[in-house]
CSV table of N, CA and C and ligand atoms in Angstrom, one decimal:
chain,number,residue,atom,x,y,z
O,1001,MET,N,-5.8,-20.8,40.0
O,1001,MET,CA,-5.4,-19.2,39.4
O,1001,MET,C,-7.0,-18.3,39.5
O,1002,ASN,N,-6.6,-17.2,39.9
O,1002,ASN,CA,-7.6,-16.3,39.8
O,1002,ASN,C,-7.8,-15.9,38.4
O,1003,ARG,N,-9.2,-14.9,38.1
O,1003,ARG,CA,-9.7,-14.8,36.6
O,1003,ARG,C,-8.9,-14.0,36.1
O,1004,ARG,N,-8.2,-13.0,36.7
O,1004,ARG,CA,-7.3,-12.0,36.2
O,1004,ARG,C,-6.2,-12.6,35.7
O,1005,LEU,N,-5.5,-13.4,36.1
O,1005,LEU,CA,-4.3,-14.2,35.9
O,1005,LEU,C,-4.4,-15.1,34.6
O,1006,VAL,N,-5.8,-15.8,34.4
O,1006,VAL,CA,-6.3,-16.8,33.6
O,1006,VAL,C,-6.4,-15.4,32.3
O,1007,LEU,N,-6.6,-14.6,32.3
O,1007,LEU,CA,-6.9,-13.5,31.1
O,1007,LEU,C,-5.3,-13.2,30.5
O,1008,VAL,N,-4.7,-12.9,31.6
O,1008,VAL,CA,-3.0,-12.4,31.5
O,1008,VAL,C,-2.7,-13.5,30.6
O,1009,LEU,N,-2.6,-15.0,30.9
O,1009,LEU,CA,-2.1,-16.0,30.4
O,1009,LEU,C,-2.7,-16.3,28.9
O,1010,VAL,N,-4.0,-16.0,28.8
O,1010,VAL,CA,-5.0,-16.2,27.4
O,1010,VAL,C,-4.2,-15.0,26.7
O,1011,ALA,N,-4.1,-13.9,26.9
O,1011,ALA,CA,-3.7,-12.5,26.5
O,1011,ALA,C,-2.2,-13.1,26.0
O,1012,MET,N,-1.3,-13.6,26.8
O,1012,MET,CA,0.1,-13.8,25.9
O,1012,MET,C,0.0,-15.3,25.4
O,1013,GLY,N,-0.9,-16.2,25.3
O,1013,GLY,CA,-1.0,-16.9,24.2
O,1013,GLY,C,-1.3,-16.9,22.9
O,1014,LEU,N,-2.6,-16.0,22.9
O,1014,LEU,CA,-2.5,-15.0,21.9
O,1014,LEU,C,-1.5,-14.3,20.9
O,1015,ALA,N,-0.8,-13.5,21.9
O,1015,ALA,CA,0.6,-12.8,21.3
O,1015,ALA,C,1.3,-13.3,20.7
O,1016,MET,N,1.7,-14.5,21.4
O,1016,MET,CA,2.8,-15.5,20.9
O,1016,MET,C,2.3,-16.4,19.5
O,1017,VAL,N,0.8,-16.2,19.3
O,1017,VAL,CA,0.4,-17.1,17.8
O,1017,VAL,C,0.4,-15.6,17.0
O,1018,ALA,N,0.1,-14.8,17.4
O,1018,ALA,CA,-0.4,-13.9,16.4
O,1018,ALA,C,0.8,-13.0,16.3
O,1019,GLY,N,1.8,-12.8,17.0
O,1019,GLY,CA,3.1,-12.2,17.0
O,1019,GLY,C,3.9,-12.5,15.7
O,1020,PRO,N,4.3,-13.4,15.3
O,1020,PRO,CA,5.1,-13.8,13.8
O,1020,PRO,C,4.6,-13.4,12.4
O,1021,ALA,N,2.8,-13.7,12.5
O,1021,ALA,CA,2.3,-13.7,11.5
O,1021,ALA,C,1.9,-12.1,11.4
O,1022,LEU,N,1.8,-11.4,12.4
O,1022,LEU,CA,1.8,-10.1,12.1
O,1022,LEU,C,2.9,-9.3,11.8
O,1023,ALA,N,4.2,-9.9,12.3
O,1023,ALA,CA,5.7,-9.3,11.5
O,1023,ALA,C,5.7,-9.6,10.7
O,1024,ALA,N,5.2,-10.8,9.9
O,1024,ALA,CA,5.3,-10.9,8.5
O,1024,ALA,C,4.8,-10.0,7.5
O,1025,ASP,N,3.7,-9.6,8.1
O,1025,ASP,CA,2.6,-8.9,6.8
O,1025,ASP,C,2.9,-7.6,6.8
O,1026,PRO,N,3.5,-7.3,5.6
O,1026,PRO,CA,4.2,-6.1,5.2
O,1026,PRO,C,3.1,-5.0,5.5
O,1027,PRO,N,3.5,-3.8,6.1
O,1027,PRO,CA,2.4,-2.5,6.3
O,1027,PRO,C,1.5,-2.6,5.1
O,1028,GLU,N,-0.3,-1.9,5.2
O,1028,GLU,CA,-0.6,-1.4,3.9
O,1028,GLU,C,-0.7,-0.2,4.1
O,1029,VAL,N,-0.5,0.5,2.9
O,1029,VAL,CA,-0.2,1.9,2.5
O,1029,VAL,C,-1.7,2.3,1.6
O,1030,ALA,N,-2.6,3.3,2.0
O,1030,ALA,CA,-3.6,3.5,1.0
O,1030,ALA,C,-3.4,4.6,-0.1
O,1031,LEU,N,-3.7,4.4,-0.9
O,1031,LEU,CA,-3.9,5.2,-2.2
O,1031,LEU,C,-5.2,5.4,-2.9
O,1032,LEU,N,-5.9,6.3,-3.3
O,1032,LEU,CA,-7.1,6.7,-3.7
O,1032,LEU,C,-6.8,7.4,-5.2
O,1033,ILE,N,-7.4,7.0,-6.2
O,1033,ILE,CA,-7.5,7.7,-7.7
O,1033,ILE,C,-8.8,8.4,-7.3
O,1034,GLU,N,-9.2,9.4,-7.3
O,1034,GLU,CA,-10.1,10.6,-7.4
O,1034,GLU,C,-10.0,11.6,-7.9
O,1035,ASN,N,-11.5,11.7,-9.1
O,1035,ASN,CA,-11.3,13.0,-9.6
O,1035,ASN,C,-9.9,13.4,-10.3
O,1036,GLY,N,-9.5,12.1,-10.9
O,1036,GLY,CA,-8.7,12.4,-11.9
O,1036,GLY,C,-7.0,12.6,-11.1
O,1037,LYS,N,-7.0,12.2,-9.9
O,1037,LYS,CA,-5.7,12.1,-9.2
O,1037,LYS,C,-5.5,11.4,-8.3
O,1038,PHE,N,-4.2,11.2,-7.7
O,1038,PHE,CA,-3.8,10.3,-6.9
O,1038,PHE,C,-3.7,11.1,-5.7
O,1039,GLN,N,-4.5,10.7,-4.8
O,1039,GLN,CA,-4.3,10.9,-3.2
O,1039,GLN,C,-4.1,10.2,-2.2
O,1040,PRO,N,-3.0,10.1,-1.3
O,1040,PRO,CA,-2.0,11.4,-1.5
O,1040,PRO,C,-1.3,11.1,-3.1
O,1041,ASP,N,-0.6,12.5,-3.5
O,1041,ASP,CA,0.1,12.4,-5.2
O,1041,ASP,C,1.7,11.9,-4.3
O,1042,GLU,N,1.9,12.1,-3.1
O,1042,GLU,CA,3.2,11.6,-2.8
O,1042,GLU,C,3.1,10.8,-1.1
O,1043,VAL,N,3.3,9.6,-1.5
O,1043,VAL,CA,3.4,8.5,-0.9
O,1043,VAL,C,4.5,8.1,0.0
O,1044,LYS,N,4.1,8.4,1.0
O,1044,LYS,CA,5.6,8.5,1.9
O,1044,LYS,C,5.9,7.2,2.8
O,1045,VAL,N,6.9,6.3,2.4
O,1045,VAL,CA,6.7,4.8,3.1
O,1045,VAL,C,8.2,4.7,4.0
O,1046,LYS,N,8.7,3.8,4.4
O,1046,LYS,CA,9.9,3.7,5.1
O,1046,LYS,C,10.8,2.7,4.1
O,1047,ALA,N,12.1,3.3,3.8
O,1047,ALA,CA,12.9,2.5,3.2
O,1047,ALA,C,13.3,1.3,3.8
O,1048,ASN,N,13.6,0.3,2.9
O,1048,ASN,CA,14.4,-0.9,3.1
O,1048,ASN,C,13.6,-1.6,3.7
O,1049,ALA,N,11.9,-1.5,3.4
O,1049,ALA,CA,10.6,-2.5,4.1
O,1049,ALA,C,9.7,-2.5,3.1
O,1050,PRO,N,9.5,-3.9,2.8
O,1050,PRO,CA,8.5,-4.0,1.7
O,1050,PRO,C,6.9,-3.4,2.1
O,1051,PHE,N,6.2,-3.3,1.4
O,1051,PHE,CA,4.5,-2.8,2.0
O,1051,PHE,C,3.6,-3.3,0.8
O,1052,ILE,N,2.7,-2.8,1.3
O,1052,ILE,CA,1.4,-3.1,0.1
O,1052,ILE,C,0.7,-1.8,0.2
O,1053,LEU,N,0.6,-1.5,-1.3
O,1053,LEU,CA,-0.4,-0.7,-1.6
O,1053,LEU,C,-1.6,-0.8,-1.9
O,1054,VAL,N,-2.6,-0.3,-1.2
O,1054,VAL,CA,-4.0,-0.7,-1.4
O,1054,VAL,C,-4.5,0.5,-2.1
O,1055,ILE,N,-5.0,0.3,-3.3
O,1055,ILE,CA,-5.4,1.3,-4.4
O,1055,ILE,C,-6.7,1.5,-4.5
O,1056,THR,N,-7.3,2.3,-4.0
O,1056,THR,CA,-9.1,2.3,-4.6
O,1056,THR,C,-9.1,3.6,-5.5
O,1057,ASN,N,-9.7,3.1,-6.4
O,1057,ASN,CA,-10.4,3.9,-7.6
O,1057,ASN,C,-11.9,4.3,-7.7
O,1058,LYS,N,-11.9,5.5,-7.4
O,1058,LYS,CA,-12.9,5.8,-6.8
O,1058,LYS,C,-13.6,6.8,-7.9
O,1059,GLY,N,-13.2,6.7,-9.4
O,1059,GLY,CA,-13.7,7.0,-10.4
O,1059,GLY,C,-14.5,6.2,-10.8
O,1060,ASP,N,-14.7,6.5,-12.1
O,1060,ASP,CA,-15.9,5.9,-12.9
O,1060,ASP,C,-15.2,5.3,-14.4
O,1061,LYS,N,-14.1,5.2,-14.3
O,1061,LYS,CA,-13.4,4.7,-15.0
O,1061,LYS,C,-12.1,3.8,-14.6
O,1062,ALA,N,-12.1,2.8,-15.5
O,1062,ALA,CA,-10.4,2.0,-15.2
O,1062,ALA,C,-9.1,2.9,-15.0
O,1063,ALA,N,-8.6,2.6,-14.1
O,1063,ALA,CA,-7.2,3.3,-14.0
O,1063,ALA,C,-6.1,2.2,-14.3
O,1064,GLU,N,-4.8,2.5,-14.4
O,1064,GLU,CA,-4.0,1.5,-14.5
O,1064,GLU,C,-2.7,2.3,-13.7
O,1065,PHE,N,-2.6,1.5,-12.4
O,1065,PHE,CA,-1.5,2.2,-11.8
O,1065,PHE,C,-0.1,1.4,-12.5
O,1066,GLU,N,0.8,2.4,-12.8
O,1066,GLU,CA,1.9,1.9,-13.4
O,1066,GLU,C,3.3,2.5,-12.8
O,1067,SER,N,4.4,1.9,-12.7
O,1067,SER,CA,5.7,2.5,-12.4
O,1067,SER,C,6.8,1.9,-13.2
O,1068,LYS,N,7.5,2.5,-13.8
O,1068,LYS,CA,8.7,1.9,-14.8
O,1068,LYS,C,9.6,1.7,-13.4
O,1069,ASP,N,9.9,2.7,-12.3
O,1069,ASP,CA,11.0,2.1,-11.7
O,1069,ASP,C,10.6,1.1,-10.6
O,1070,LEU,N,9.3,0.7,-10.4
O,1070,LEU,CA,8.9,-0.2,-9.3
O,1070,LEU,C,8.7,-1.3,-10.4
O,1071,ARG,N,8.6,-1.1,-11.7
O,1071,ARG,CA,8.3,-2.4,-12.6
O,1071,ARG,C,7.0,-3.1,-12.3
O,1072,THR,N,5.9,-2.1,-12.1
O,1072,THR,CA,4.9,-2.8,-12.0
O,1072,THR,C,3.4,-1.7,-12.5
O,1073,GLU,N,2.7,-2.7,-12.9
O,1073,GLU,CA,1.5,-2.4,-13.3
O,1073,GLU,C,0.1,-3.1,-13.3
O,1074,LYS,N,-0.9,-2.4,-12.5
O,1074,LYS,CA,-1.8,-3.1,-12.0
O,1074,LYS,C,-2.9,-2.2,-12.6
O,1075,VAL,N,-4.4,-3.0,-13.1
O,1075,VAL,CA,-5.5,-2.5,-13.5
O,1075,VAL,C,-6.3,-2.2,-12.2
O,1076,VAL,N,-7.0,-0.8,-12.1
O,1076,VAL,CA,-7.8,-0.7,-11.0
O,1076,VAL,C,-9.2,-0.4,-11.6
O,1077,PRO,N,-9.9,-1.5,-11.6
O,1077,PRO,CA,-11.6,-1.1,-12.3
O,1077,PRO,C,-12.3,0.0,-11.7
O,1078,ALA,N,-12.8,0.6,-12.1
O,1078,ALA,CA,-13.8,1.6,-11.4
O,1078,ALA,C,-14.3,1.2,-10.1
O,1079,GLY,N,-14.4,2.0,-9.4
O,1079,GLY,CA,-15.0,1.5,-8.0
O,1079,GLY,C,-14.2,0.5,-6.9
O,1080,LYS,N,-13.0,-0.1,-7.8
O,1080,LYS,CA,-12.8,-1.2,-6.7
O,1080,LYS,C,-11.5,-1.1,-6.3
O,1081,THR,N,-11.0,-1.8,-5.6
O,1081,THR,CA,-9.8,-1.5,-4.6
O,1081,THR,C,-8.8,-3.1,-4.9
O,1082,VAL,N,-7.5,-2.5,-5.3
O,1082,VAL,CA,-6.8,-3.9,-5.4
O,1082,VAL,C,-5.5,-3.6,-4.5
O,1083,LYS,N,-4.8,-4.5,-4.3
O,1083,LYS,CA,-3.5,-4.3,-3.3
O,1083,LYS,C,-2.4,-5.1,-4.3
O,1084,VAL,N,-1.0,-3.9,-4.3
O,1084,VAL,CA,-0.4,-4.1,-5.0
O,1084,VAL,C,1.1,-4.4,-4.0
O,1085,ARG,N,1.9,-5.6,-4.0
O,1085,ARG,CA,2.7,-5.9,-2.8
O,1085,ARG,C,4.2,-5.0,-3.5
O,1086,ILE,N,4.8,-4.2,-2.8
O,1086,ILE,CA,6.0,-3.3,-3.5
O,1086,ILE,C,7.3,-3.8,-2.7
O,1087,ARG,N,8.0,-4.1,-3.0
O,1087,ARG,CA,9.3,-4.6,-2.5
O,1087,ARG,C,10.1,-3.4,-1.7
O,1088,ALA,N,11.0,-4.2,-0.7
O,1088,ALA,CA,11.7,-3.0,-0.2
O,1088,ALA,C,12.5,-1.9,-1.0
O,1089,LEU,N,12.2,-0.8,-0.9
O,1089,LEU,CA,12.6,0.2,-1.5
O,1089,LEU,C,13.7,0.8,-1.0
O,1090,LYS,N,15.2,1.1,-1.7
O,1090,LYS,CA,15.8,2.1,-1.2
O,1090,LYS,C,15.6,3.6,-1.2
O,1091,ALA,N,16.1,4.3,-0.1
O,1091,ALA,CA,15.5,5.7,0.2
O,1091,ALA,C,15.8,6.4,-1.4
O,1092,GLY,N,14.5,7.0,-1.6
O,1092,GLY,CA,14.6,7.6,-3.2
O,1092,GLY,C,13.2,8.1,-3.1
O,1093,THR,N,13.2,8.4,-4.7
O,1093,THR,CA,11.6,8.8,-5.1
O,1093,THR,C,11.1,7.9,-6.2
O,1094,TYR,N,10.3,7.6,-6.2
O,1094,TYR,CA,9.8,6.6,-7.4
O,1094,TYR,C,8.3,7.2,-8.0
O,1095,PRO,N,8.7,7.4,-9.4
O,1095,PRO,CA,7.3,8.2,-9.7
O,1095,PRO,C,6.6,6.9,-10.3
O,1096,PHE,N,5.0,7.5,-10.4
O,1096,PHE,CA,3.8,6.4,-10.7
O,1096,PHE,C,2.8,7.2,-11.5
O,1097,PHE,N,2.2,6.6,-12.5
O,1097,PHE,CA,1.2,7.3,-13.3
O,1097,PHE,C,0.2,6.4,-13.3
O,1098,ASP,N,-1.1,6.9,-13.9
O,1098,ASP,CA,-2.3,6.1,-14.6
O,1098,ASP,C,-1.8,5.6,-15.9
O,1099,ASP,N,-1.9,4.4,-15.8
O,1099,ASP,CA,-1.4,4.6,-17.8
O,1099,ASP,C,-2.8,4.9,-18.8
O,1100,PHE,N,-3.8,4.6,-18.1
O,1100,PHE,CA,-4.7,5.2,-19.0
O,1100,PHE,C,-5.3,6.7,-19.0
O,1101,ASN,N,-4.6,6.9,-18.2
O,1101,ASN,CA,-5.0,9.3,-18.4
O,1101,ASN,C,-3.4,9.1,-17.6
O,1102,LYS,N,-2.6,9.4,-18.6
O,1102,LYS,CA,-1.2,9.5,-18.1
O,1102,LYS,C,-1.1,10.9,-17.6
O,1103,GLN,N,-1.6,11.8,-17.5
O,1103,GLN,CA,-1.2,13.3,-16.8
O,1103,GLN,C,-1.7,13.4,-15.0
O,1104,THR,N,-2.2,11.8,-14.8
O,1104,THR,CA,-2.4,11.5,-13.4
O,1104,THR,C,-1.3,10.6,-13.0
O,1105,SER,N,-0.7,11.8,-12.2
O,1105,SER,CA,0.8,11.0,-11.6
O,1105,SER,C,1.1,11.0,-10.1
O,1106,GLY,N,2.2,10.4,-9.7
O,1106,GLY,CA,2.2,10.7,-8.0
O,1106,GLY,C,3.6,10.2,-7.9
O,1107,ARG,N,4.1,9.9,-6.5
O,1107,ARG,CA,5.2,9.6,-6.4
O,1107,ARG,C,5.2,8.6,-5.2
O,1108,ILE,N,6.3,7.7,-4.9
O,1108,ILE,CA,6.5,7.2,-3.6
O,1108,ILE,C,7.5,7.8,-3.2
O,1109,LEU,N,7.6,8.1,-1.8
O,1109,LEU,CA,8.9,8.5,-1.4
O,1109,LEU,C,9.8,7.7,-0.2
O,1110,ALA,N,10.6,6.9,-0.5
O,1110,ALA,CA,10.8,5.9,0.6
O,1110,ALA,C,12.3,6.8,1.5
O,1111,GLU,N,11.8,6.7,2.7
O,1111,GLU,CA,12.9,7.8,3.4
O,1111,GLU,C,13.2,6.7,5.0
U,1609,CU,CU1,0.6,-0.1,-18.5
């Protein structure tokens, strides 16, 4: 076999191994807490598909990501990043807020 064919076969083999694992991993969606605000304050995601919110707190105080509609709350210490798995959502708007600083709020828009 020539070298090029070997590389193609190796790539196909890797794709077969990595493919299902990648398909099973929900996409990650970044959310920042900075200067007392969520950035962005509207997080757009696909409806009917789970995802992982990757929340980074750039502030110097702990925050608590909380959403009644999502039945989720998670402390995000100052300067840290946490991951929160969110179930597949029907199309709609899902408000969230920082339970330690309630005027800091945002929403997830699933569409
Ligand atoms: Cu709370």
